PDB file of C-alpha atoms in Angstrom:
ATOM      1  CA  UNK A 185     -43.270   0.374  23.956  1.00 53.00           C
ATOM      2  CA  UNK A 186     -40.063   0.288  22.026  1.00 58.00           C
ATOM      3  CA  UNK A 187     -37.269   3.206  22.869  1.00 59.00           C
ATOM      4  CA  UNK A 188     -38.125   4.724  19.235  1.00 59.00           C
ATOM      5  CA  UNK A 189     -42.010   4.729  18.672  1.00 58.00           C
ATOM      6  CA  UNK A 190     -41.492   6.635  22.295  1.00 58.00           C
ATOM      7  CA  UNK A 191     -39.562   9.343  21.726  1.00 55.00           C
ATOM      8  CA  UNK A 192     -41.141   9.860  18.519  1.00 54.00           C
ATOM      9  CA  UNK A 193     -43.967  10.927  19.644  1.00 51.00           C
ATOM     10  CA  UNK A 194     -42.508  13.419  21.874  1.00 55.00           C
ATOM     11  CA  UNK A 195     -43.295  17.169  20.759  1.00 55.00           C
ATOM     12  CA  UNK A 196     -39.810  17.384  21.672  1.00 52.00           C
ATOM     13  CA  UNK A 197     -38.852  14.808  18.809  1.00 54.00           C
ATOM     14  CA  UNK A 198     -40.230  17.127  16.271  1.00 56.00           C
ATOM     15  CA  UNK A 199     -38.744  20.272  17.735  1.00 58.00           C
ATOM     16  CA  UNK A 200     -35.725  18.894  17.316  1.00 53.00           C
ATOM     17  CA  UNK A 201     -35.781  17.478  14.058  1.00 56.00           C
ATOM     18  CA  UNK A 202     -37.262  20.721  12.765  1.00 56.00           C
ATOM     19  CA  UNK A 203     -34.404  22.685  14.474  1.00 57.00           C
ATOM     20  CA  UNK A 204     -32.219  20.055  12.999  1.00 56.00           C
ATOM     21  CA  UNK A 205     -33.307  20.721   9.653  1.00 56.00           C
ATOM     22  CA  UNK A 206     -33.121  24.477   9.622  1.00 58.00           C
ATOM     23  CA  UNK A 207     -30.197  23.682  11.107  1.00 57.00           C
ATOM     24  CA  UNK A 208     -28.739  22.169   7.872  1.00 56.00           C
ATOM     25  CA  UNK A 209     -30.560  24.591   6.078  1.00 55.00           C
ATOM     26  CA  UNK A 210     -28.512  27.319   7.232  1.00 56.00           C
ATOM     27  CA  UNK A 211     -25.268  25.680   6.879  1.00 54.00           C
ATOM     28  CA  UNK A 212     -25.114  25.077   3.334  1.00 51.00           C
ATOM     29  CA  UNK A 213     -26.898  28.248   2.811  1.00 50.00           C
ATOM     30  CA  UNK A 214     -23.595  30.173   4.685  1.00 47.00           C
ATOM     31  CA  UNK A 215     -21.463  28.042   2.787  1.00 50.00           C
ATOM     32  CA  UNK A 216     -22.938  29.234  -0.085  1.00 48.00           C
ATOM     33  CA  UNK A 217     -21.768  26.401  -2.629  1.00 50.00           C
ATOM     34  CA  UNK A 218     -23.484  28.229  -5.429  1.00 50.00           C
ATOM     35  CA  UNK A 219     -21.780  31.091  -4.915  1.00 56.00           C
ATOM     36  CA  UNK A 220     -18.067  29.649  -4.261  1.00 58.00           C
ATOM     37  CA  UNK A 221     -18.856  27.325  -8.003  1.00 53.00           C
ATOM     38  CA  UNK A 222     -19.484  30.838  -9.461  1.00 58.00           C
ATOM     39  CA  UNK A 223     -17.021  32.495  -8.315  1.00 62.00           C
ATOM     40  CA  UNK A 224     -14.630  29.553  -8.880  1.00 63.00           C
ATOM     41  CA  UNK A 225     -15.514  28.922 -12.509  1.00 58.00           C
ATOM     42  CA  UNK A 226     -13.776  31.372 -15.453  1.00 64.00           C
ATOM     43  CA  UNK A 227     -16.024  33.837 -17.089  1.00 63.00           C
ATOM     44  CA  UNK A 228     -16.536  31.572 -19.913  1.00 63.00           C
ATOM     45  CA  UNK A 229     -17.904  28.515 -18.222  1.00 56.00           C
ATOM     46  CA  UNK A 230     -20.297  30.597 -16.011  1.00 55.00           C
ATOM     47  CA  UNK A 231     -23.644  29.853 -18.349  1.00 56.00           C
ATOM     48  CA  UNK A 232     -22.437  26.060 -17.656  1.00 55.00           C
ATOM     49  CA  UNK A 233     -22.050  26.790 -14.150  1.00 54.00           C
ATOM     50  CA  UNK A 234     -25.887  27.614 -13.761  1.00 57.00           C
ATOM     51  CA  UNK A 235     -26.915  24.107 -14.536  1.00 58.00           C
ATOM     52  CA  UNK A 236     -23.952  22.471 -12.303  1.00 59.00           C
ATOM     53  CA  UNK A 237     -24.932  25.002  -9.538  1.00 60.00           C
ATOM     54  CA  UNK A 238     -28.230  24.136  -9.170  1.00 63.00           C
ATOM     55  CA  UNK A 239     -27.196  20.263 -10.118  1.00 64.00           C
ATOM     56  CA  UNK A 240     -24.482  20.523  -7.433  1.00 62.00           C
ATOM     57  CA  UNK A 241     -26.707  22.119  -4.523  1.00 66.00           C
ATOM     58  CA  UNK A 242     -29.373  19.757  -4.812  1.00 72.00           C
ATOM     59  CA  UNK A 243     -26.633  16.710  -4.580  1.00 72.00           C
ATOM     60  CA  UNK A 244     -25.485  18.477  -1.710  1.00 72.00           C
ATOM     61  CA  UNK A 245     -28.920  18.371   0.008  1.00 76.00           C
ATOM     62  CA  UNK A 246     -29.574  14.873  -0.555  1.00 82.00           C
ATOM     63  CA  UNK A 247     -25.817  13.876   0.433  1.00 84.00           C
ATOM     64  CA  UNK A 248     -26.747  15.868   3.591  1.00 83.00           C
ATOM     65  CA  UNK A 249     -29.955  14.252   4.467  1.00 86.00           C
ATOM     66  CA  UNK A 250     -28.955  10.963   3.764  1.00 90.00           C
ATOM     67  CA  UNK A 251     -25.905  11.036   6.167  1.00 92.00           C
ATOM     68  CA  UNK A 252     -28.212  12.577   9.041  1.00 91.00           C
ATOM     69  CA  UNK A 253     -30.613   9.902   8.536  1.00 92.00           C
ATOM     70  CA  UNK A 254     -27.414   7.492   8.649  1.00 94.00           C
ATOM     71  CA  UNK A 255     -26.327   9.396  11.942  1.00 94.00           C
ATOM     72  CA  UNK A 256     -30.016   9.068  13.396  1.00 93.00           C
ATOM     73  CA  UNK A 257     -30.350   5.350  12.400  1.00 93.00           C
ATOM     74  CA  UNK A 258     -27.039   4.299  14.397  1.00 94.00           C
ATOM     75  CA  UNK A 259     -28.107   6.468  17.571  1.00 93.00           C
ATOM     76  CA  UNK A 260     -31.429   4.589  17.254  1.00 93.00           C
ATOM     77  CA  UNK A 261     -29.667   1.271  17.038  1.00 93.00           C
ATOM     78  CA  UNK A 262     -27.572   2.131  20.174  1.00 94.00           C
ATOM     79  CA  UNK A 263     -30.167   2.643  22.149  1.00 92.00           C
ATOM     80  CA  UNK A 264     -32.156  -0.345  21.243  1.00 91.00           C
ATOM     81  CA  UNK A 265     -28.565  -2.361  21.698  1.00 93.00           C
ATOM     82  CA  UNK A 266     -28.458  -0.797  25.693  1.00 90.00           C
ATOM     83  CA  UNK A 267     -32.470  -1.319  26.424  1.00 90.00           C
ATOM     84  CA  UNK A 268     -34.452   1.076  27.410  1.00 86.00           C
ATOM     85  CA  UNK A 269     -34.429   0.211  31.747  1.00 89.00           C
ATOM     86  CA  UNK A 270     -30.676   2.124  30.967  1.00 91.00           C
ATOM     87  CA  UNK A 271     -31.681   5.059  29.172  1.00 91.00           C
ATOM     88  CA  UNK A 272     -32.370   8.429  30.538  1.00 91.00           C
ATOM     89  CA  UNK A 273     -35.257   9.629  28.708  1.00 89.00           C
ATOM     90  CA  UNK A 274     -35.005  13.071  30.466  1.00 90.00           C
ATOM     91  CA  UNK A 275     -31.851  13.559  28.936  1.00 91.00           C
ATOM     92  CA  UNK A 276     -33.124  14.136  25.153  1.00 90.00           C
ATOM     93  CA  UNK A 277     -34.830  17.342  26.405  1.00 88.00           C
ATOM     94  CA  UNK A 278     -31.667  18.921  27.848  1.00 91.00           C
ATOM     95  CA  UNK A 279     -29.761  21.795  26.619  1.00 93.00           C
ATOM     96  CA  UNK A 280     -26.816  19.304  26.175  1.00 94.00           C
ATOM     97  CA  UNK A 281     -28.255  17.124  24.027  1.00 92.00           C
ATOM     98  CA  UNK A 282     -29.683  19.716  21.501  1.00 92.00           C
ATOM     99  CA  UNK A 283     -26.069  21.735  21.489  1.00 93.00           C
ATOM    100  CA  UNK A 284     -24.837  17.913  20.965  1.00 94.00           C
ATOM    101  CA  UNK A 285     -27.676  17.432  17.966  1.00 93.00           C
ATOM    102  CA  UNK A 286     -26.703  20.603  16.150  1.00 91.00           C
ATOM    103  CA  UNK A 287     -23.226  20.046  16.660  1.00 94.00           C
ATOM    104  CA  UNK A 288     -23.216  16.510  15.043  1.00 94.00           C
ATOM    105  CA  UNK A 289     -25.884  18.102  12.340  1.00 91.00           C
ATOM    106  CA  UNK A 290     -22.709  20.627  11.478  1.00 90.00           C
ATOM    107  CA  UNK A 291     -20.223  17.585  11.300  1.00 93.00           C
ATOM    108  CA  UNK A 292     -22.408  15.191   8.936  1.00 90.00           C
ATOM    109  CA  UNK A 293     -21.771  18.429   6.465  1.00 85.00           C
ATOM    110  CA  UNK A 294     -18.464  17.930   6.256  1.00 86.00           C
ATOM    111  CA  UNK A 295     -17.246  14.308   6.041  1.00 89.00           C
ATOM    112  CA  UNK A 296     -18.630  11.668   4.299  1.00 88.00           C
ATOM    113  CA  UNK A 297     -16.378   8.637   6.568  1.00 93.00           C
ATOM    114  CA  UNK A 298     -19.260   6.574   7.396  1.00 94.00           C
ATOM    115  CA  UNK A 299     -17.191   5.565  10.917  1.00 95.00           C
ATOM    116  CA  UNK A 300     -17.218   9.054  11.454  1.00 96.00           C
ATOM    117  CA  UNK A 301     -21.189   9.172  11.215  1.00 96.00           C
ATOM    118  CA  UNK A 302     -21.328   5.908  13.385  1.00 96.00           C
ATOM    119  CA  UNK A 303     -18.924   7.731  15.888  1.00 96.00           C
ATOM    120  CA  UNK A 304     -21.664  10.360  15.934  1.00 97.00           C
ATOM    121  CA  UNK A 305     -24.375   8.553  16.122  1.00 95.00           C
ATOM    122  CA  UNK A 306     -23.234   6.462  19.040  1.00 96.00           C
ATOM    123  CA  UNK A 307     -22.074   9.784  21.129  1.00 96.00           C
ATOM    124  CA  UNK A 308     -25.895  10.937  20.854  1.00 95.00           C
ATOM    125  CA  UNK A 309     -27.162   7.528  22.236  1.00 94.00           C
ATOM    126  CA  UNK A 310     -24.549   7.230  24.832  1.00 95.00           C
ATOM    127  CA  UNK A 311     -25.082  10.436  26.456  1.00 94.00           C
ATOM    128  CA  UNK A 312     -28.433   9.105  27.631  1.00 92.00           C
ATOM    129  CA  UNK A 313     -27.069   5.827  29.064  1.00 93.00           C
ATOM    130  CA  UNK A 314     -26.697   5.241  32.850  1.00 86.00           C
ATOM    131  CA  UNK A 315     -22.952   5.125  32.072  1.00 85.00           C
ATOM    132  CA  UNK A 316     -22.063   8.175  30.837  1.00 90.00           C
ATOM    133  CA  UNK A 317     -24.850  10.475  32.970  1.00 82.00           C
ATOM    134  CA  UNK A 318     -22.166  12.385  35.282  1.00 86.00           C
ATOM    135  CA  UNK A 319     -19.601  12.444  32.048  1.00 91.00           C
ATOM    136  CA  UNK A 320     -18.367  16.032  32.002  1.00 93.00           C
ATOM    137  CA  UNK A 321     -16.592  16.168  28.825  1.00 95.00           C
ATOM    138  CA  UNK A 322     -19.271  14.795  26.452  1.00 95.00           C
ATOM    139  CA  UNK A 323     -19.034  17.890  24.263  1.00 95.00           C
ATOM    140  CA  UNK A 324     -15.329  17.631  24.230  1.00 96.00           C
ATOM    141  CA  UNK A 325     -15.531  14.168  23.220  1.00 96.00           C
ATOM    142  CA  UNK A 326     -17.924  15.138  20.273  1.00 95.00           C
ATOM    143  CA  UNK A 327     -15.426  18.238  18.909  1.00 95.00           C
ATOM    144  CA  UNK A 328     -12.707  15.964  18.683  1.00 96.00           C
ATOM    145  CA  UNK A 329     -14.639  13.591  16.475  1.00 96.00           C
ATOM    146  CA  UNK A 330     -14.472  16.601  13.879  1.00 94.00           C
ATOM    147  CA  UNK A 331     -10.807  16.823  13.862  1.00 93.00           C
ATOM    148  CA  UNK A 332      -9.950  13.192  12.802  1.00 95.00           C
ATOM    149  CA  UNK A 333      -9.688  11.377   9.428  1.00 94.00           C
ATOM    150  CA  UNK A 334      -9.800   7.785   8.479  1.00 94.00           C
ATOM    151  CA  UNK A 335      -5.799   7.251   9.060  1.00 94.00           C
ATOM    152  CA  UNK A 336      -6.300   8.605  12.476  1.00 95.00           C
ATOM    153  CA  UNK A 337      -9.164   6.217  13.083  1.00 95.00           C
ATOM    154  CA  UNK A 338      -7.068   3.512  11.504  1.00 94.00           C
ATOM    155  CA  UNK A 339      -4.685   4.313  14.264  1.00 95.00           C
ATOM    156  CA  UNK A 340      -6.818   4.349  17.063  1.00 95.00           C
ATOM    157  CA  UNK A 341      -8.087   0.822  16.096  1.00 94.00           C
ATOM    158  CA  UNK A 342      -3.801  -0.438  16.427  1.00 94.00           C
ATOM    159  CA  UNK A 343      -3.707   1.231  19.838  1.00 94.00           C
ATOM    160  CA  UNK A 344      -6.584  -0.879  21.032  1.00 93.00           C
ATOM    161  CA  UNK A 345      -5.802  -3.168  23.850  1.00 92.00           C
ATOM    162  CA  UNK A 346      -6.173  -6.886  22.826  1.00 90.00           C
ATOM    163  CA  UNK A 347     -10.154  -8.106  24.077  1.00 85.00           C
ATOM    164  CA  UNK A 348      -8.508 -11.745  23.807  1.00 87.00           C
ATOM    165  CA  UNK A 349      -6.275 -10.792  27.147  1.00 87.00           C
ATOM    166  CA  UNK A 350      -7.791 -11.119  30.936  1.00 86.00           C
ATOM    167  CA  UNK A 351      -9.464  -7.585  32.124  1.00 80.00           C
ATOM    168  CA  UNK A 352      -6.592  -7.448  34.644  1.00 81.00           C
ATOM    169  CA  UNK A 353      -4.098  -7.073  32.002  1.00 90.00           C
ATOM    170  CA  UNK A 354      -5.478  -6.044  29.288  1.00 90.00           C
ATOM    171  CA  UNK A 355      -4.868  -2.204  29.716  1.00 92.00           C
ATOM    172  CA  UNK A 356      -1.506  -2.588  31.210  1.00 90.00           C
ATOM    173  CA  UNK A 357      -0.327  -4.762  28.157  1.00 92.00           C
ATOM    174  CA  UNK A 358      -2.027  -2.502  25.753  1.00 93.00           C
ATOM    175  CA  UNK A 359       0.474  -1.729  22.292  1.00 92.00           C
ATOM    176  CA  UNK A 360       3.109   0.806  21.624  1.00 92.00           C
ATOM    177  CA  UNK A 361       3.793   1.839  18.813  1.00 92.00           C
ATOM    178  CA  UNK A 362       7.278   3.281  17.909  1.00 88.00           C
ATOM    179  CA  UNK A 363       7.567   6.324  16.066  1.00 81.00           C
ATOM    180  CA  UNK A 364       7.824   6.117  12.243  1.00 82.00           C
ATOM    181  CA  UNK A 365       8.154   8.417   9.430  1.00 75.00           C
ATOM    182  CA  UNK A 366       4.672   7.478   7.641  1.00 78.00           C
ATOM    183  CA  UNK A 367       3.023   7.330  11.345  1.00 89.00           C
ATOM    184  CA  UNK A 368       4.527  10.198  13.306  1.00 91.00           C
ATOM    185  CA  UNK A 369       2.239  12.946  12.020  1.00 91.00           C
ATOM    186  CA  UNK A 370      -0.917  10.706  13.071  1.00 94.00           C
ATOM    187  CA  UNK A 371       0.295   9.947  16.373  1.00 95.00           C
ATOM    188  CA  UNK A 372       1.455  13.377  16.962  1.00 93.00           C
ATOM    189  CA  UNK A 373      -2.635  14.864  16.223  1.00 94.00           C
ATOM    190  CA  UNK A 374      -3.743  11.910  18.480  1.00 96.00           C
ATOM    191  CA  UNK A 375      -1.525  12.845  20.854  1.00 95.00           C
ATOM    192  CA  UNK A 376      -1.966  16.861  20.798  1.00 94.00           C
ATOM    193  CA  UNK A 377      -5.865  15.741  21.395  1.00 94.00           C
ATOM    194  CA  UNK A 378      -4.881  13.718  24.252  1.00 95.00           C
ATOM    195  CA  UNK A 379      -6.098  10.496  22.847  1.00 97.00           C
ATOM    196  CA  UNK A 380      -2.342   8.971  22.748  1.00 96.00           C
ATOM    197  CA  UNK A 381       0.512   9.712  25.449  1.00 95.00           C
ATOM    198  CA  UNK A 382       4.014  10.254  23.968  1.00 93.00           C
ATOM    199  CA  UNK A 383       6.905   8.834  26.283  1.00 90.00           C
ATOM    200  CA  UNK A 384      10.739   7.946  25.528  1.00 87.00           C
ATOM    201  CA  UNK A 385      12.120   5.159  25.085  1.00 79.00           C
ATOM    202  CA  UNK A 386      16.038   4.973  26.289  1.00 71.00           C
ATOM    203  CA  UNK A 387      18.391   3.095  23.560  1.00 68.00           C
ATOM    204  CA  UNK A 388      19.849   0.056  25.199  1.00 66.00           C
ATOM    205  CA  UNK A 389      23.188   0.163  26.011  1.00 59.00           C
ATOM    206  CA  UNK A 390      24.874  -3.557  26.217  1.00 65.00           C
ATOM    207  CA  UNK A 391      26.749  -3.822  28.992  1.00 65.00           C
ATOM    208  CA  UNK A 392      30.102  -6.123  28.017  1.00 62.00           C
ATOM    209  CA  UNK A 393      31.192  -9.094  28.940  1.00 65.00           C
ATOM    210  CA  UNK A 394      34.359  -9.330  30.738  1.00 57.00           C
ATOM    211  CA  UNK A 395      36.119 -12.380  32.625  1.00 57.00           C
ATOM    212  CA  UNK A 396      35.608 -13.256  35.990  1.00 61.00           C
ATOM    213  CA  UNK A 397      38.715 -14.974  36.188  1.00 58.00           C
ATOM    214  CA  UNK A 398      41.155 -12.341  35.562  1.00 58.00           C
ATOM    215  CA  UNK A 399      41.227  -8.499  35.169  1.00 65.00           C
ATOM    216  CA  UNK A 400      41.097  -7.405  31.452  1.00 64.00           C
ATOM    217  CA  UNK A 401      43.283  -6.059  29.254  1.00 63.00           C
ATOM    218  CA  UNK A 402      44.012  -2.637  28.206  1.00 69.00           C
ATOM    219  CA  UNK A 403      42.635  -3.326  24.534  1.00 70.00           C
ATOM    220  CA  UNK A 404      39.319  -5.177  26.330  1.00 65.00           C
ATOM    221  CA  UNK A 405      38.676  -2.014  28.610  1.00 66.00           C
ATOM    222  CA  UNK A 406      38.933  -0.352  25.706  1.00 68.00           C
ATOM    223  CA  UNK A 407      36.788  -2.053  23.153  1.00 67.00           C
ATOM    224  CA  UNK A 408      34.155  -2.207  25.934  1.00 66.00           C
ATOM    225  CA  UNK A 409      33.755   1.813  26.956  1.00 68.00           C
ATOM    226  CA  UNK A 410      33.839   2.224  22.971  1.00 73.00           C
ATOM    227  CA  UNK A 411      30.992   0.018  23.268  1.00 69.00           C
ATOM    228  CA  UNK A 412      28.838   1.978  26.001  1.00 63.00           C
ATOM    229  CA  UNK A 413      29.970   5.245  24.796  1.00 65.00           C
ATOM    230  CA  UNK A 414      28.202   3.804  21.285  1.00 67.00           C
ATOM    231  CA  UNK A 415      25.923   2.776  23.045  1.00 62.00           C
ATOM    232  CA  UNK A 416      24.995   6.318  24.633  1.00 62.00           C
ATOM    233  CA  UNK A 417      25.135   8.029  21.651  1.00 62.00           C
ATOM    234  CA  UNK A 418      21.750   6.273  20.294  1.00 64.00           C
ATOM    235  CA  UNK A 419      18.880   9.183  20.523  1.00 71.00           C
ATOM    236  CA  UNK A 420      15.902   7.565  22.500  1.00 76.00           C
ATOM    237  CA  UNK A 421      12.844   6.291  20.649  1.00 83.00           C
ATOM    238  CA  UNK A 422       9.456   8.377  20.754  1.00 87.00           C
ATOM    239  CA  UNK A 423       6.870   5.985  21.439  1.00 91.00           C
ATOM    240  CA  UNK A 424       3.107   6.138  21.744  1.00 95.00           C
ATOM    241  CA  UNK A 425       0.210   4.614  23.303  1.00 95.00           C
ATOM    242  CA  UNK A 426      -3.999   5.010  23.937  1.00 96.00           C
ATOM    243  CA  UNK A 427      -3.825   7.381  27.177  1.00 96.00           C
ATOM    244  CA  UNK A 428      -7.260   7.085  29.800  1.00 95.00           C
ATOM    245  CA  UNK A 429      -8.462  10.064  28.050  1.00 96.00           C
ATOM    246  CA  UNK A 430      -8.158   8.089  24.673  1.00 96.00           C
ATOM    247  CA  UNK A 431      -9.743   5.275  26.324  1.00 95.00           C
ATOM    248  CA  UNK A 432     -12.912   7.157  27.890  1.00 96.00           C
ATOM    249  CA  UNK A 433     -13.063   8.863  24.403  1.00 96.00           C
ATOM    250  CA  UNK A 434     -13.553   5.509  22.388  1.00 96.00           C
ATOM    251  CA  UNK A 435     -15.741   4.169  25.213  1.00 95.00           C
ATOM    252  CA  UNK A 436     -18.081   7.105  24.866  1.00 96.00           C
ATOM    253  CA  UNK A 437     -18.374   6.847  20.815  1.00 96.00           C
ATOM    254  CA  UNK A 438     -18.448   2.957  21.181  1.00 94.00           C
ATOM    255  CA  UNK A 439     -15.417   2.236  18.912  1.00 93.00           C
ATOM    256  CA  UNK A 440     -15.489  -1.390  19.654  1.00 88.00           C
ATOM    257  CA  UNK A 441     -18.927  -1.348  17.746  1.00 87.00           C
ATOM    258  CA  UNK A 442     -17.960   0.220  14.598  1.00 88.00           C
ATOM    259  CA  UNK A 443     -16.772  -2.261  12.054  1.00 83.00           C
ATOM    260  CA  UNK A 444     -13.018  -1.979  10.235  1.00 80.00           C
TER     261      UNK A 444
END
């Protein structure tokens, strides 16, 4: 019986999706979209703002709906991908997995980055998987899905470490990335999550090239400490790289699977 028509028929299935759905209920209900358009239209455009209220709130529903169903759909994908001999059936009637479920109902609110959904979607599946069963931080790793945005996730995907290279090198030769004015506020979130270490990079200081032959001259000893005392002066680099607890984080939302 296939990993789907299974846990469909659970009573526990339609708990949850019921729960789920008042879930969602509630959420736009204290966002209360109908009453921040009111409030945010002038005086004069509220008999406009009726029609785009209700227009506006039942967009908001379907948007909703259709990005849980997206979320739902990848989890369901995942766990056909693994096979069913590594899933932990128990697991979908834990505690965890419903504060997990709710959570990633809340999140699907608020962004409309399909990667994002995927990211969601494979969190739910993995949790089940033999893999992942002693994880501790599975919740963690779910709350920081929340704080990023596409350029972060672009980021993430240049930190990778190169799937061409042998396993026994791959992590160590993994990139770093220097800092940079257009990438140094990215890196900085990444690494303030703990996704990306930040280390220094000492400025290389040449050393110069004197004779051999015969002791050098006052305006040679000169030129060369003018050269390492330059040479000092250069501020060291920031650079950053995917730390283990970046690495553990993309294994556990399957990063690899989501396409660019």
């Amino acid at each position: 019986m296939a990993i789907d028509d299974e846990f469909e028929k659970q009573d526990l299935a339609r708990e949850l999706a019921n729960g789920a759905q008042k879930t969602a209920e509630e959420i736009i209900v204290h966002s209360q979209i109908v009453g921040l358009i009111s409030w945010f239209l002038p005086p004069s455009l509220l008999a406009v703002g009726a029609a785009v209220n209700a227009g506006f709130t039942q967009l908001a529903n379907k948007r909703f709906y259709a990005r849980l169903e997206e979320m739902r759909n990848g989890m369901h994908a995942r766990l056909q991908e693994v096979g069913e001999s590594k899933v932990d059936k128990d697991w979908f009637q834990s505690e965890e997995f419903q504060t997990m479920l709710f959570e990633a109902a809340r999140q699907v609110t608020a962004t409309a980055d399909r990667k994002k959904i995927a990211m969601l979607g494979n969190a739910l599946a993995n949790g089940s998987i033999a893999g992942f069963s002693t994880e501790s931080r599975k919740e963690l790793f779910l709350q920081i899905i929340r704080d990023l945005t596409p350029q972060h996730i672009a980021m993430l995907r240049r930190l990778l470490p190169d799937d061409s290279m042998s396993t026994e090198i791959r992590w160590r030769a993994r990139p770093t990335l220097a800092e940079k004015d257009e990438d140094l506020a990215v890196l900085q979130m990444l690494a303030a999550n703990g996704l990306v270490t930040e280390f220094l990079k000492e400025a290389h200081v040449p050393v110069p090239r004197l004779s051999s032959y015969r002791s050098p001259s006052t305006s040679e000893s000169a030129h060369a400490l003018k050269q390492i005392v330059k040479g000092l002066k250069v501020p060291p680099k920031r650079m950053f790289r995917l730390g283990e607890f970046g690495r553990d984080f993309l294994d556990f939302v399957s990063f690899s699977r989501i396409p660019e």
